[in-house]
Structure formats: structure tokens, C-alpha cells
XYZ file of C-alpha atoms in Angstrom:
659
model
C 5.033 -45.102 -63.110
C 4.587 -45.469 -59.382
C 6.837 -43.539 -57.036
C 6.191 -46.057 -54.262
C 5.071 -49.671 -54.022
C 3.625 -50.917 -50.751
C 3.237 -54.597 -49.978
C 0.273 -54.427 -47.648
C -1.952 -57.114 -46.128
C -1.762 -55.501 -42.686
C -3.351 -52.421 -41.163
C 0.013 -50.665 -41.341
C 0.259 -51.415 -45.066
C -3.207 -50.061 -45.766
C -2.387 -46.922 -43.751
C 0.795 -46.338 -45.747
C -1.106 -46.628 -49.033
C -3.731 -44.111 -47.924
C -1.089 -41.847 -46.412
C 0.885 -41.615 -49.657
C -2.213 -41.181 -51.828
C -3.578 -38.394 -49.646
C -0.275 -36.562 -50.066
C -0.533 -37.035 -53.853
C 2.236 -39.595 -54.250
C 1.535 -42.229 -56.916
C 1.467 -45.565 -55.070
C 0.731 -49.190 -55.945
C -0.697 -51.250 -53.092
C 0.061 -54.967 -53.434
C -2.149 -57.367 -51.462
C -2.212 -61.136 -51.713
C -5.963 -61.785 -51.665
C -9.243 -60.365 -52.864
C -10.153 -59.898 -49.189
C -7.214 -57.525 -48.880
C -8.350 -55.396 -51.820
C -11.595 -54.610 -49.980
C -9.624 -52.737 -47.326
C -8.374 -50.160 -49.860
C -10.303 -47.825 -52.127
C -8.594 -46.854 -55.381
C -8.127 -43.224 -56.340
C -6.197 -41.183 -58.898
C -3.064 -41.652 -56.769
C -3.676 -45.166 -55.420
C -3.999 -48.374 -57.408
C -4.489 -51.798 -55.853
C -3.254 -55.147 -57.118
C -4.730 -58.288 -55.539
C -2.429 -61.164 -56.422
C 0.294 -63.275 -54.797
C 3.634 -62.519 -56.455
C 6.623 -64.799 -56.740
C 10.143 -63.404 -56.444
C 10.470 -63.384 -60.237
C 7.187 -61.516 -60.640
C 8.322 -58.940 -58.077
C 11.570 -58.415 -59.982
C 9.640 -57.903 -63.218
C 7.260 -55.435 -61.533
C 10.123 -53.376 -60.072
C 12.002 -53.357 -63.375
C 8.939 -52.094 -65.204
C 7.770 -49.463 -62.682
C 11.164 -48.364 -61.284
C 9.666 -47.056 -57.987
C 11.753 -44.772 -55.802
C 10.976 -46.846 -52.730
C 9.380 -50.179 -51.762
C 7.761 -50.602 -48.367
C 7.272 -54.107 -46.968
C 4.337 -53.985 -44.539
C 3.414 -57.656 -44.818
C 2.593 -59.675 -41.745
C 5.514 -60.464 -39.419
C 5.013 -64.199 -39.967
C 5.083 -63.949 -43.770
C 8.851 -64.570 -43.648
C 9.119 -66.039 -47.154
C 7.310 -63.096 -48.737
C 9.519 -60.615 -46.883
C 12.674 -62.359 -48.101
C 11.399 -62.360 -51.712
C 10.660 -58.624 -51.580
C 14.065 -57.879 -50.089
C 15.980 -59.874 -52.727
C 13.944 -58.396 -55.598
C 14.771 -54.884 -54.330
C 18.459 -55.701 -54.043
C 18.602 -57.023 -57.624
C 16.911 -53.874 -58.948
C 18.824 -51.557 -56.590
C 15.633 -50.074 -55.172
C 15.389 -48.579 -51.682
C 13.686 -51.078 -49.326
C 12.036 -50.410 -45.968
C 10.613 -53.055 -43.648
C 7.674 -51.641 -41.670
C 6.942 -53.455 -38.409
C 3.875 -53.300 -36.252
C 3.990 -51.274 -33.047
C 2.680 -53.364 -30.193
C -0.603 -52.173 -28.730
C -3.110 -53.545 -26.257
C -5.216 -55.331 -28.879
C -2.394 -56.473 -31.175
C 0.146 -57.798 -28.680
C 0.490 -61.566 -28.922
C 1.133 -63.776 -25.907
C 3.975 -66.251 -26.437
C 4.234 -69.493 -24.445
C 6.642 -72.430 -24.678
C 4.066 -75.243 -24.548
C 0.415 -76.203 -24.591
C 0.583 -76.590 -20.801
C 1.718 -72.970 -20.484
C -1.091 -71.857 -22.816
C -3.665 -73.571 -20.586
C -2.126 -71.999 -17.472
C -2.279 -68.564 -19.077
C -5.966 -68.947 -19.971
C -6.756 -69.669 -16.308
C -5.859 -66.035 -15.565
C -8.104 -64.554 -18.271
C -11.756 -63.865 -18.998
C -13.612 -64.126 -22.298
C -14.125 -66.749 -24.966
C -11.262 -68.632 -26.626
C -10.889 -70.330 -30.024
C -8.558 -73.359 -29.740
C -6.894 -74.333 -33.025
C -4.223 -76.739 -31.720
C -6.140 -79.944 -32.538
C -7.583 -82.670 -30.327
C -4.481 -84.507 -29.089
C -3.662 -82.004 -26.333
C -7.216 -80.824 -25.717
C -7.311 -82.488 -22.296
C -4.814 -79.930 -20.970
C -7.381 -77.145 -21.420
C -10.059 -78.837 -19.270
C -8.414 -77.280 -16.228
C -9.432 -73.792 -17.386
C -12.341 -72.541 -15.212
C -15.714 -72.756 -16.976
C -13.994 -74.303 -20.041
C -17.213 -75.933 -21.289
C -18.673 -72.455 -21.916
C -15.573 -70.335 -22.643
C -13.502 -72.605 -24.899
C -14.366 -73.427 -28.520
C -12.311 -76.299 -29.924
C -11.768 -76.591 -33.685
C -10.826 -80.171 -34.602
C -10.888 -82.605 -37.539
C -14.288 -83.961 -38.538
C -13.501 -87.595 -37.729
C -15.896 -89.713 -35.608
C -13.111 -90.888 -33.301
C -11.937 -87.307 -32.728
C -15.450 -86.076 -32.005
C -16.036 -88.920 -29.506
C -12.800 -88.049 -27.676
C -13.786 -84.376 -27.479
C -17.225 -85.221 -26.085
C -15.664 -87.399 -23.389
C -13.546 -84.410 -22.351
C -16.629 -82.170 -22.131
C -16.410 -80.373 -25.486
C -19.686 -80.682 -27.347
C -22.551 -78.769 -28.910
C -21.652 -75.263 -30.097
C -18.299 -75.459 -28.295
C -17.079 -78.219 -30.628
C -16.290 -77.151 -34.204
C -15.564 -80.180 -36.440
C -14.204 -78.936 -39.772
C -11.541 -79.792 -42.296
C -9.027 -77.099 -43.310
C -7.395 -75.214 -44.837
C -9.008 -72.092 -43.345
C -8.767 -68.691 -45.002
C -8.340 -65.464 -43.092
C -11.987 -64.674 -43.760
C -13.137 -68.019 -42.331
C -11.019 -67.600 -39.201
C -12.319 -64.060 -38.713
C -15.923 -65.218 -39.120
C -15.465 -67.849 -36.394
C -13.844 -65.412 -33.979
C -16.731 -63.005 -34.431
C -19.398 -65.734 -34.296
C -18.185 -66.996 -30.924
C -17.267 -63.551 -29.572
C -13.704 -64.666 -28.855
C -11.127 -62.615 -27.022
C -8.227 -65.059 -27.496
C -7.046 -67.449 -30.224
C -4.668 -70.282 -29.321
C -2.409 -71.580 -32.100
C 0.931 -73.244 -32.691
C 3.573 -71.547 -34.824
C 2.964 -74.064 -37.602
C 4.171 -71.961 -40.525
C 2.620 -71.580 -43.948
C 1.418 -75.182 -44.259
C -0.555 -75.021 -41.022
C -2.421 -71.836 -41.965
C -0.647 -69.954 -39.186
C -0.487 -66.617 -41.005
C -4.207 -66.674 -41.812
C -5.015 -67.254 -38.117
C -2.828 -64.385 -36.949
C -4.167 -61.988 -39.578
C -7.738 -62.867 -38.611
C -6.983 -62.380 -34.919
C -5.467 -58.951 -35.524
C -8.333 -57.851 -37.772
C -10.847 -58.857 -35.083
C -8.964 -57.326 -32.168
C -8.362 -60.803 -30.713
C -5.172 -61.589 -28.777
C -3.203 -64.515 -30.262
C -1.751 -66.999 -27.768
C 1.151 -68.487 -29.745
C 2.861 -71.706 -28.756
C 6.405 -71.017 -29.972
C 9.066 -68.310 -29.813
C 8.452 -64.715 -30.958
C 10.117 -63.353 -34.085
C 12.957 -60.874 -33.828
C 12.714 -58.822 -37.031
C 14.530 -55.594 -37.844
C 12.600 -52.653 -39.266
C 10.929 -49.333 -38.469
C 7.526 -48.409 -37.114
C 4.651 -46.980 -39.103
C 5.224 -43.562 -37.509
C 8.879 -43.576 -38.528
C 7.975 -44.765 -42.028
C 5.564 -41.852 -42.432
C 8.312 -39.435 -41.376
C 10.743 -40.974 -43.866
C 8.196 -40.718 -46.684
C 7.338 -37.101 -45.844
C 11.005 -36.154 -46.010
C 11.651 -38.160 -49.191
C 8.675 -36.785 -51.122
C 8.854 -33.350 -49.461
C 5.428 -32.901 -47.968
C 4.370 -31.934 -44.453
C 2.247 -34.171 -42.265
C -0.758 -32.651 -40.556
C -3.683 -34.816 -39.451
C -7.317 -33.778 -39.501
C -8.196 -33.422 -35.833
C -11.812 -33.265 -34.677
C -12.986 -32.169 -31.246
C -16.189 -34.135 -30.794
C -18.880 -33.562 -28.212
C -20.196 -37.089 -27.662
C -23.263 -36.241 -25.603
C -23.874 -37.951 -22.278
C -21.870 -41.088 -23.085
C -24.351 -43.418 -24.714
C -23.940 -43.664 -28.487
C -27.657 -42.838 -28.713
C -26.928 -39.245 -27.675
C -24.254 -38.698 -30.322
C -25.199 -36.665 -33.390
C -25.156 -38.201 -36.871
C -22.282 -35.894 -37.765
C -20.397 -37.136 -34.710
C -20.956 -40.796 -35.558
C -19.643 -40.189 -39.077
C -16.495 -38.559 -37.691
C -15.885 -41.563 -35.430
C -16.425 -44.053 -38.253
C -13.791 -42.286 -40.379
C -11.235 -41.880 -37.586
C -7.916 -43.689 -37.376
C -7.431 -42.797 -33.718
C -9.767 -42.029 -30.825
C -8.433 -39.942 -27.921
C -10.151 -39.150 -24.653
C -10.645 -40.071 -21.020
C -11.329 -43.799 -20.804
C -15.089 -43.454 -20.277
C -15.469 -41.133 -23.249
C -13.120 -42.974 -25.618
C -14.627 -46.386 -24.860
C -18.135 -45.009 -25.377
C -17.502 -44.166 -29.041
C -14.560 -46.207 -30.357
C -15.280 -48.950 -32.840
C -13.717 -52.432 -32.751
C -10.084 -52.459 -33.904
C -9.722 -48.659 -33.727
C -6.581 -47.407 -32.050
C -7.183 -45.499 -28.833
C -5.136 -43.234 -26.576
C -6.614 -42.734 -23.116
C -5.813 -39.174 -22.049
C -7.707 -36.053 -20.983
C -4.861 -33.549 -20.406
C -4.593 -31.094 -23.288
C -0.814 -30.821 -23.543
C -0.334 -34.610 -23.441
C -2.941 -35.025 -26.194
C -1.233 -32.454 -28.424
C 2.170 -34.067 -27.825
C 0.835 -37.534 -28.688
C -0.726 -36.376 -31.966
C 2.507 -34.621 -32.927
C 4.621 -37.716 -32.199
C 2.302 -40.129 -34.056
C 2.031 -38.727 -37.596
C 0.699 -42.002 -39.025
C -2.814 -41.080 -37.892
C -4.573 -39.057 -40.560
C -7.935 -38.559 -38.891
C -8.021 -38.115 -35.136
C -11.146 -37.712 -33.016
C -10.841 -36.306 -29.492
C -13.933 -37.366 -27.552
C -15.230 -34.773 -25.089
C -18.147 -35.238 -22.728
C -21.423 -33.508 -23.545
C -20.927 -30.479 -25.766
C -17.558 -28.946 -26.675
C -18.762 -25.511 -25.577
C -20.139 -26.521 -22.163
C -17.443 -26.737 -19.451
C -15.203 -28.586 -21.884
C -11.484 -28.928 -22.494
C -12.002 -27.808 -26.089
C -10.791 -24.244 -25.483
C -7.317 -25.298 -24.361
C -7.081 -27.960 -27.091
C -7.914 -25.418 -29.793
C -5.095 -23.199 -28.556
C -2.630 -26.100 -28.794
C -3.865 -27.761 -32.004
C -4.560 -24.707 -34.145
C -7.447 -23.152 -36.006
C -7.648 -25.961 -38.594
C -9.112 -28.240 -35.914
C -12.680 -29.256 -36.665
C -15.256 -28.816 -33.891
C -18.454 -30.884 -33.760
C -21.010 -29.987 -31.114
C -22.791 -32.524 -28.951
C -25.794 -32.682 -26.636
C -24.882 -31.051 -23.329
C -25.946 -32.452 -19.967
C -28.036 -29.350 -19.248
C -30.109 -29.786 -22.422
C -30.587 -33.524 -21.866
C -31.358 -33.337 -18.140
C -33.702 -30.361 -18.213
C -35.703 -32.046 -20.976
C -35.918 -35.196 -18.849
C -37.319 -33.330 -15.818
C -39.626 -31.152 -17.914
C -38.150 -27.750 -17.061
C -36.932 -25.050 -19.435
C -33.295 -24.040 -19.073
C -33.288 -20.682 -20.834
C -33.939 -18.888 -17.519
C -31.712 -21.126 -15.373
C -28.394 -20.163 -13.820
C -25.864 -22.668 -15.184
C -22.672 -23.406 -13.245
C -20.168 -26.194 -12.627
C -18.930 -27.270 -9.201
C -16.737 -29.997 -10.719
C -13.193 -29.209 -9.602
C -13.900 -25.500 -9.057
C -15.563 -23.091 -6.657
C -18.876 -21.639 -7.814
C -20.521 -20.731 -4.457
C -23.560 -22.784 -5.295
C -25.506 -21.852 -2.156
C -25.460 -18.146 -3.026
C -26.515 -18.911 -6.591
C -29.493 -20.970 -5.381
C -30.492 -18.286 -2.866
C -30.859 -15.679 -5.591
C -32.016 -17.748 -8.597
C -35.210 -19.753 -9.028
C -33.495 -22.425 -11.151
C -29.827 -23.393 -10.904
C -28.293 -26.205 -12.949
C -24.933 -27.504 -11.725
C -22.462 -30.244 -12.573
C -21.324 -31.776 -9.281
C -18.648 -34.392 -9.992
C -18.353 -36.184 -6.633
C -20.429 -38.952 -4.961
C -20.940 -36.713 -1.903
C -21.822 -33.614 -3.934
C -25.599 -33.849 -3.545
C -25.470 -34.505 0.206
C -22.961 -31.712 0.835
C -25.113 -29.229 -1.066
C -28.262 -30.430 0.715
C -26.639 -29.972 4.146
C -25.526 -26.437 3.314
C -28.922 -25.443 1.945
C -30.600 -26.820 5.061
C -28.143 -24.953 7.315
C -28.839 -21.670 5.517
C -32.608 -22.116 5.883
C -33.277 -23.435 2.378
C -34.170 -27.021 3.222
C -37.409 -26.765 1.194
C -35.531 -26.159 -2.052
C -36.273 -28.962 -4.514
C -33.222 -30.786 -5.822
C -33.652 -32.622 -9.119
C -30.806 -35.141 -9.258
C -29.507 -36.876 -12.393
C -26.853 -39.610 -12.368
C -25.216 -41.603 -15.182
C -27.290 -39.744 -17.759
C -28.084 -41.782 -20.910
C -26.514 -44.988 -19.539
C -28.421 -48.152 -18.672
C -28.140 -47.263 -14.977
C -29.448 -43.719 -15.448
C -31.140 -42.372 -12.304
C -33.294 -39.225 -12.108
C -35.380 -38.135 -9.097
C -36.471 -35.066 -7.113
C -36.558 -34.444 -3.334
C -36.329 -31.571 -0.884
C -32.807 -30.612 0.143
C -33.613 -31.486 3.769
C -34.297 -35.101 2.686
C -30.939 -35.561 0.941
C -28.430 -34.557 3.621
C -27.132 -38.141 3.936
C -27.545 -39.197 0.311
C -24.658 -41.121 -1.272
C -24.814 -40.704 -5.025
C -22.695 -41.223 -8.099
C -19.785 -39.029 -9.152
C -21.216 -38.689 -12.660
C -24.055 -36.425 -11.537
C -25.861 -33.142 -12.102
C -28.547 -31.267 -10.169
C -31.166 -28.646 -10.812
C -32.114 -26.676 -7.693
C -35.628 -25.210 -7.844
C -36.121 -22.391 -5.314
C -39.616 -20.918 -5.310
C -38.630 -18.311 -2.712
C -35.455 -17.095 -4.428
C -34.612 -13.513 -3.481
C -33.494 -11.047 -6.109
C -29.744 -10.700 -6.281
C -28.480 -7.816 -4.190
C -27.108 -4.641 -5.712
C -23.383 -4.623 -6.464
C -22.775 -2.709 -3.220
C -24.550 -0.257 -0.958
C -26.986 -2.388 1.044
C -29.089 -0.381 3.516
C -27.701 -0.532 7.046
C -31.010 -1.969 8.229
C -30.372 -5.143 6.194
C -27.643 -6.235 8.602
C -27.967 -7.846 12.005
C -26.394 -5.248 14.270
C -25.123 -5.095 17.814
C -22.701 -2.878 19.640
C -19.841 -3.641 17.270
C -18.877 -0.761 14.938
C -20.244 -0.947 11.402
C -19.094 0.748 8.216
C -22.113 2.735 7.065
C -23.787 2.476 3.641
C -22.254 5.578 2.057
C -18.722 4.726 3.178
C -19.148 1.100 2.100
C -20.301 2.286 -1.317
C -17.209 4.433 -1.879
C -14.859 1.843 -0.368
C -16.261 -0.951 -2.521
C -15.937 1.260 -5.592
C -12.277 1.850 -4.767
C -11.640 -1.890 -4.255
C -12.712 -2.734 -7.833
C -13.526 -6.349 -7.027
C -13.898 -9.077 -9.627
C -16.169 -12.094 -9.430
C -13.258 -14.402 -8.538
C -11.436 -12.061 -6.116
C -9.874 -13.357 -2.906
C -10.707 -10.728 -0.285
C -9.637 -9.869 3.278
C -11.800 -7.715 5.545
C -9.435 -6.824 8.385
C -11.257 -5.605 11.505
C -14.582 -6.751 10.091
C -16.847 -5.485 12.920
C -20.390 -6.619 12.090
C -19.216 -7.976 8.742
C -21.060 -5.467 6.561
C -18.080 -4.986 4.218
C -17.433 -8.753 4.207
C -21.022 -9.327 3.092
C -20.753 -6.699 0.352
C -17.479 -8.289 -0.807
C -19.007 -11.765 -0.897
C -22.017 -10.569 -2.880
C -19.624 -9.148 -5.495
C -16.993 -11.913 -5.547
C -19.495 -14.691 -6.182
C -16.820 -17.065 -7.496
C -14.095 -16.034 -5.064
C -13.455 -16.218 -1.312
C -13.885 -13.683 1.486
C -12.092 -13.828 4.841
C -13.585 -11.714 7.635
C -10.873 -11.165 10.283
C -12.041 -9.939 13.700
C -10.693 -10.225 17.266
C -13.781 -9.351 19.373
C -16.063 -12.229 20.327
C -19.346 -10.268 20.167
C -18.431 -8.977 16.696
C -17.486 -12.489 15.528
C -20.946 -13.687 16.496
C -22.566 -10.866 14.490
C -20.431 -11.707 11.436
C -21.528 -15.345 11.612
C -25.179 -14.307 11.880
C -24.895 -12.029 8.846
C -23.062 -14.729 6.891
C -25.946 -17.117 7.579
C -28.611 -14.514 6.789
C -27.168 -13.799 3.347
C -26.244 -17.493 2.742
C -22.627 -16.653 1.976
C -21.012 -20.079 2.067
C -17.831 -18.734 0.461
C -17.276 -16.257 3.311
C -15.035 -17.516 6.131
C -14.885 -15.975 9.598
C -11.359 -15.789 11.080
C -10.999 -15.101 14.816
C -7.834 -13.242 15.793
C -5.783 -10.078 15.533
C -4.042 -9.072 12.341
C -1.385 -9.546 11.152
C -0.994 -12.854 13.057
C -4.488 -13.990 12.038
C -3.558 -13.626 8.363
C -1.007 -16.444 8.498
C -2.129 -19.553 6.646
C -4.712 -17.716 4.549
C -4.390 -17.796 0.735
C -2.862 -14.771 -0.964
C -5.411 -11.955 -1.310
C -6.164 -10.024 -4.451
C -7.982 -7.317 -2.469
C -7.935 -6.210 1.155
C -10.134 -3.794 3.128
C -8.711 -2.551 6.408
C -11.418 -1.146 8.672
C -9.586 -1.661 11.945
C -5.913 -2.336 12.554
C -5.530 -2.236 16.382
C -2.418 -0.100 15.878
C -0.777 -2.666 13.543
C -1.396 -0.958 10.218
C 2.254 -0.955 9.101
C 2.680 -4.668 9.936
C -0.627 -5.597 8.250
C 0.348 -3.812 5.021
C 3.755 -5.535 5.103
C 2.161 -9.012 5.420
C -0.371 -8.276 2.663
C 2.393 -7.246 0.253
C 4.432 -10.327 1.172
C 1.481 -12.518 0.218
C 0.769 -10.620 -3.010
C 2.868 -7.687 -4.174
C -0.004 -6.543 -6.393
C -2.755 -6.693 -3.742
C -5.193 -3.771 -3.890
C -5.696 -2.262 -0.420
C -8.399 0.138 0.741
C -8.033 1.613 4.245
C -10.730 3.450 6.207
C -9.306 5.931 8.712
C -11.357 7.768 11.336
C -8.593 9.250 13.475
C -5.882 11.590 12.242
C -3.299 9.320 13.869
C -4.386 6.437 11.620
C -4.234 8.748 8.586
C -0.719 9.767 9.587
C 0.296 6.111 10.027
C -1.108 5.250 6.579
C 0.726 8.159 4.952
C 3.981 7.085 6.619
C 3.492 3.563 5.182
C 3.046 5.059 1.720
C 6.203 7.174 2.071
C 8.208 4.122 3.131
C 6.924 2.065 0.201
C 7.947 4.769 -2.247
C 11.356 5.157 -0.601
C 12.122 1.404 -0.725
C 12.277 1.344 -4.531
C 12.225 4.535 -6.552
C 11.487 2.560 -9.750
C 8.198 1.217 -8.379
C 5.120 3.319 -9.085
C 2.286 3.238 -6.538
C -1.345 4.273 -6.905
C -2.134 6.244 -3.754
C -5.608 7.695 -3.856
C -7.013 9.556 -0.810
C -10.667 10.567 -0.444
C -12.187 12.342 2.524
C -15.930 11.789 3.100
C -18.166 14.037 5.166
C -21.612 12.457 5.283
C -24.686 14.032 6.845
C -27.983 12.285 7.539
C -31.359 13.921 8.053
C -33.103 13.708 11.424
C -36.796 14.531 11.973
C -37.451 17.145 14.633
C -41.175 17.740 14.755
C -42.231 18.751 11.280
C -38.664 19.785 10.358
C -35.602 17.890 9.169
C -32.121 18.695 10.328
C -28.880 17.338 8.861
C -26.716 15.569 11.426
C -23.083 15.099 10.469
C -21.344 11.715 10.731
C -17.672 11.410 11.610
C -15.531 12.270 8.580
C -13.815 9.267 7.021
C -10.609 9.052 4.986
C -10.645 6.344 2.286
C -7.076 5.555 1.209
C -6.249 3.270 -1.739
C -2.805 1.688 -2.215
C -1.668 -0.579 -5.049
C 1.492 -1.115 -7.042
C 1.043 0.064 -10.641
C 1.992 -2.538 -13.256
């Protein structure tokens, strides 16, 4: 005995049958035609019956099987069938549910009051149209632009009718002279043959083959233009029906979700495993470019790239059993897969794809195993510094101006001879790949969908974490923090690669440079008030190609206004404003890590007073207050002897709130 009987014939009906069978509920799927049976595959829990049933036959079936529930998912225009099912359920006292189609972009019919309105509507559209309203009102459609190519008229095969159509301009392949009735299969074949986007029909009921036209249109993803008034049926959606069934038969609904790397975008770059996943999917989700690249005709689609919105949509649409989320390139290469996995759970299937780096590097004939791989799409990666210190750098750009902006910066920092391999619209028909020197691309306007590989023959080895020799810097009369002190101070700062750093009283910029070489994915702000020192900082910034280092002219703390909150701050000179500077830094970020270099005892005393005040403000707050005193001596040659000459002692003070 079947626990459920589903009257199918629509996509929703087929989905309900599969849904119940997959959750091990014995179900009988009733379809009216042999064509309908081909849409369902029988299993141990699903049996299919292909036969039109009268009301009496339905009553007999229900009496014999005694199902717990009957679901009517027949077509909205099969009004007589719906009424028969309803009455048969009432007589047998069986629970009845009418399942109605949710409107979507490819299923939503257009309703008009007259043939004139239908013709007016078609004037606003593009794509081919199958006209099934006969020849009498065909003249009204001759006002549709390019009608002799777009419109395909199906009329009776009478000589007089054909002559009339020819006089109106309908002839050749655009005139279909055939005698009905037409099955759903025949209508579908015509829509596909003529690549139609619309089907125009009158609401002529059962005798006029109206239902078969609508079913064919829906199955082909064609929009019906119906001359007549829309139906106003009462029922529930497929999603609600699935929820009702899950509660009734006590099973939980959890779809199989696949995160699919689709390659560059062309179906040719999708793996066989990926194509199989798409073919079996009920729903495709992704940004429009990605979803449209893989979805098959008649598949439902949800255009979205934000992880939380995707998870919410899947949760609120339980009717989808197999969901594919299309992600560009490979799921492990600058992809949204990580966040989606957190939201969707460990049962989510992951299928890799061909990443842009693999595809592009193969196209230009370079290996990528020794390349620095970064993404500048929507994030800071300090590309100039990467190119300065790496022979090969692959980067995703993501803006039309990306190539030109990079080329201008490279040229400014003396790297105009760097070769830029540029790839745009990879794998598409308009794919573009070329190579030029950076100096030749400063005004280039490209495509947003782009990548580059910078090839720098003269790349310099990446500098040590900190402790550059003093001789490496361009120096003037401005004071400079010496190598040994910089080494200790940088160690105390404990920078990360994405740190946001202040160098207050930057002098020549030696500490700023060391910061920038460590925080390769962060930002460094060198704050200095003296004009000669500012010029030295700019020269050192250019020498080391530190595009993510910004020079700020002014006196702290006023010069700090408007800057982003720091994670780390080095104070080498305070101009007597140490207390105020510390106060502003803590206002911007209570957890900022500060390292202060003090030469004079007065500055040490001021720093200690600041620490005492911080501790007194809140006894529950714990502060790290580390103080190191350095006494450095350097050797000096005197004849054939070496004497040690002492440098000024330096106090290195570290302050940070402990959390």
C-alpha cells in the first residue's frame, strides 16, 4: 500500500515523487501520458502509473490503496482533473493537498486581454515567437518589429489560409501549416526547433489543446503569452508541501549541497565530475556570470554570491534536493568556499576546478610552482613590493584600470622594464592574452575580469625581517634610529603581515621602511614634521618600492587625525607631546601595541608617568610594560687598532593592554 499518491504531470509533481522516495516513503506517481512517465525513474519506494484516470477510477484507486495523503500537482489549467481528484478524496475521506507552482522568471506567464494587447507586448520583447492563435487575427502581429524573421505562425493547412498568410508576409519556415490536435511533445519539438522564447495562445480550454501548449512551454523554458484572464487557485507551494510531508512522515530535510569550482567560466574548462554534478542538480546558485555559465535549460537558478544569503535561501527552499553553488576557478583559490563550508556544514561536497593561475600560466608558457601568487581583487596585497622581490608574481586584479594602475606604480618605482603578461576573459570567446613592458601599459584600459603575471628579471631578494644596515638608507642630517636599536624595537613591536603601523617622528624613515618590509599586507604611516626629513622618507620609500607606506606631514597628535586605527605604533620623537600621543593612540585602538624610544631621562620620566596614569585609571586593567635599556658600542679603526666607541644609551619601552 502506498502512503502517498502524487498526481504529477508538472515539474513540481515529479519533484514531490522523488522527494518522498528519497526519504523512503512509499509513493505512487500518477501521470496522464507516456511522455510523463519518462520524467520519473521507478525505485523500491516509487512506482509510476501512466494513464488518464476518471473520477470513478480515482475513487477505486484510493479505496484500494488507502493512502495517508494525496497531492495534486497537476497543471494549473487542468481544472477538470483537479476537481475529480478533490471529489474522490472527499468521498474516501483522504487528506488532499493542492500544490501550486511558484512563479519564477522562466515559468511566469504573461496575461493580456486581447490579441491586440498580445501584439503590443511582443513589440517590447526580443527572441522568436510561436503564434498558435490561428490566421484570422494574424494581421495584428505584422506590426511587431522584424516579424517576418521572429514570428512563426501555426495555422490550418488550407490553401486559402496559406495564401492569406503569404500576403501578410508569413511564408517559408515562418509559416507552419498543420492540422491538430497537437500533443505536448509536438508543441515542445516546435518550440525547440524554432528556438522560441515566447508562445502566444488563447485560453481555449481542453478542446483547443491549451493545456498541452502550456505544459510544453513550461518544459522548454518558454514564456506563455495567454489571451485571457489568469486563474486564481488556492493551494500551497512546493516548498510548503515538502515541509508538510516531512512533518507528517517524520523525517528531516537536508539537501545535498555541492561547492563547485567551474574553471574560468567556459563549460570547456569544467571537469567531468563538475559537469555531472550540474546535470544532476535541481538548483544552481552563484553570481550571475558563474550561474549562467553552467546552468542547463529549465534548471532553477538563484543569483547570489554572498555566503549568508546563499545559506538562508537553501534553508528556506527545502524542495531542492541537489544544490550546486558555482564558484569561479577553483574552490581553494581565493574562493568563497571557506565561508560557505562554515555555514553549510561538513556534509557539503566540494569539487575542485581549474584555477585561473593554472590556466593562465599554461597559456603563457611559464611554470607557476615558483611564482608568488596573490589577489588584488577587493583587498590590499602591496603588489609593487611583491614584484620588486619576486621574479614571477601572479595576481588577480578585478578592475578595468588594474593593469594601468600597476604599470604606473612600477614605472614610478623604477621597474618600468618589468614584463606584464595580461590575461582577460580567460576561456571565453573574447579571451585576450598579451605581454608588454610595464612602461608601455600606463594608459591601458582593460577588462575587469583580468589577471597578470609580472616577470621581473632583476628582482632583489626579500629583505631580512628587520635589521637593515644603516648604509642601505638614504641619509641626511635628520636623526636615524640605528640598526641595533631598530632590531630590538622591531622585535618588541611583534608586527604581523597585515599590521597597520604608525611611525611617529619618523626621521629618515628607517623604522617605517622596516615596518613596511614586515607588514607586507598592511599599511604604514610615517609621521614627521620637518621638511628635510619628509624628503628623506619619500626617497627611502621610493628606493625600497614601498607603495603601502604613506608619508604624513605634521606634528603628532594632530597629524594622527583621520588616519585608520593602528594595531602597532613606534614613537621615535614626540616633540614633548608623548602623553597626548599615547592618549590618541588608545582612543583609536585600546589594544594598540606601542614601542617608545627614549634618549633623554626627561622622556623616560614622561613615559613612566603615562604608564602610572594608565594603571591608576582602572585597577582591573592589566598592562604589559616592558622596559629595556640598550648601551651599544661600535668599533672604530685607529691605525692598526680598534677602539669601541659608545653610542648614546637608549630606553626601549613597550606598552600594551593585556587581554
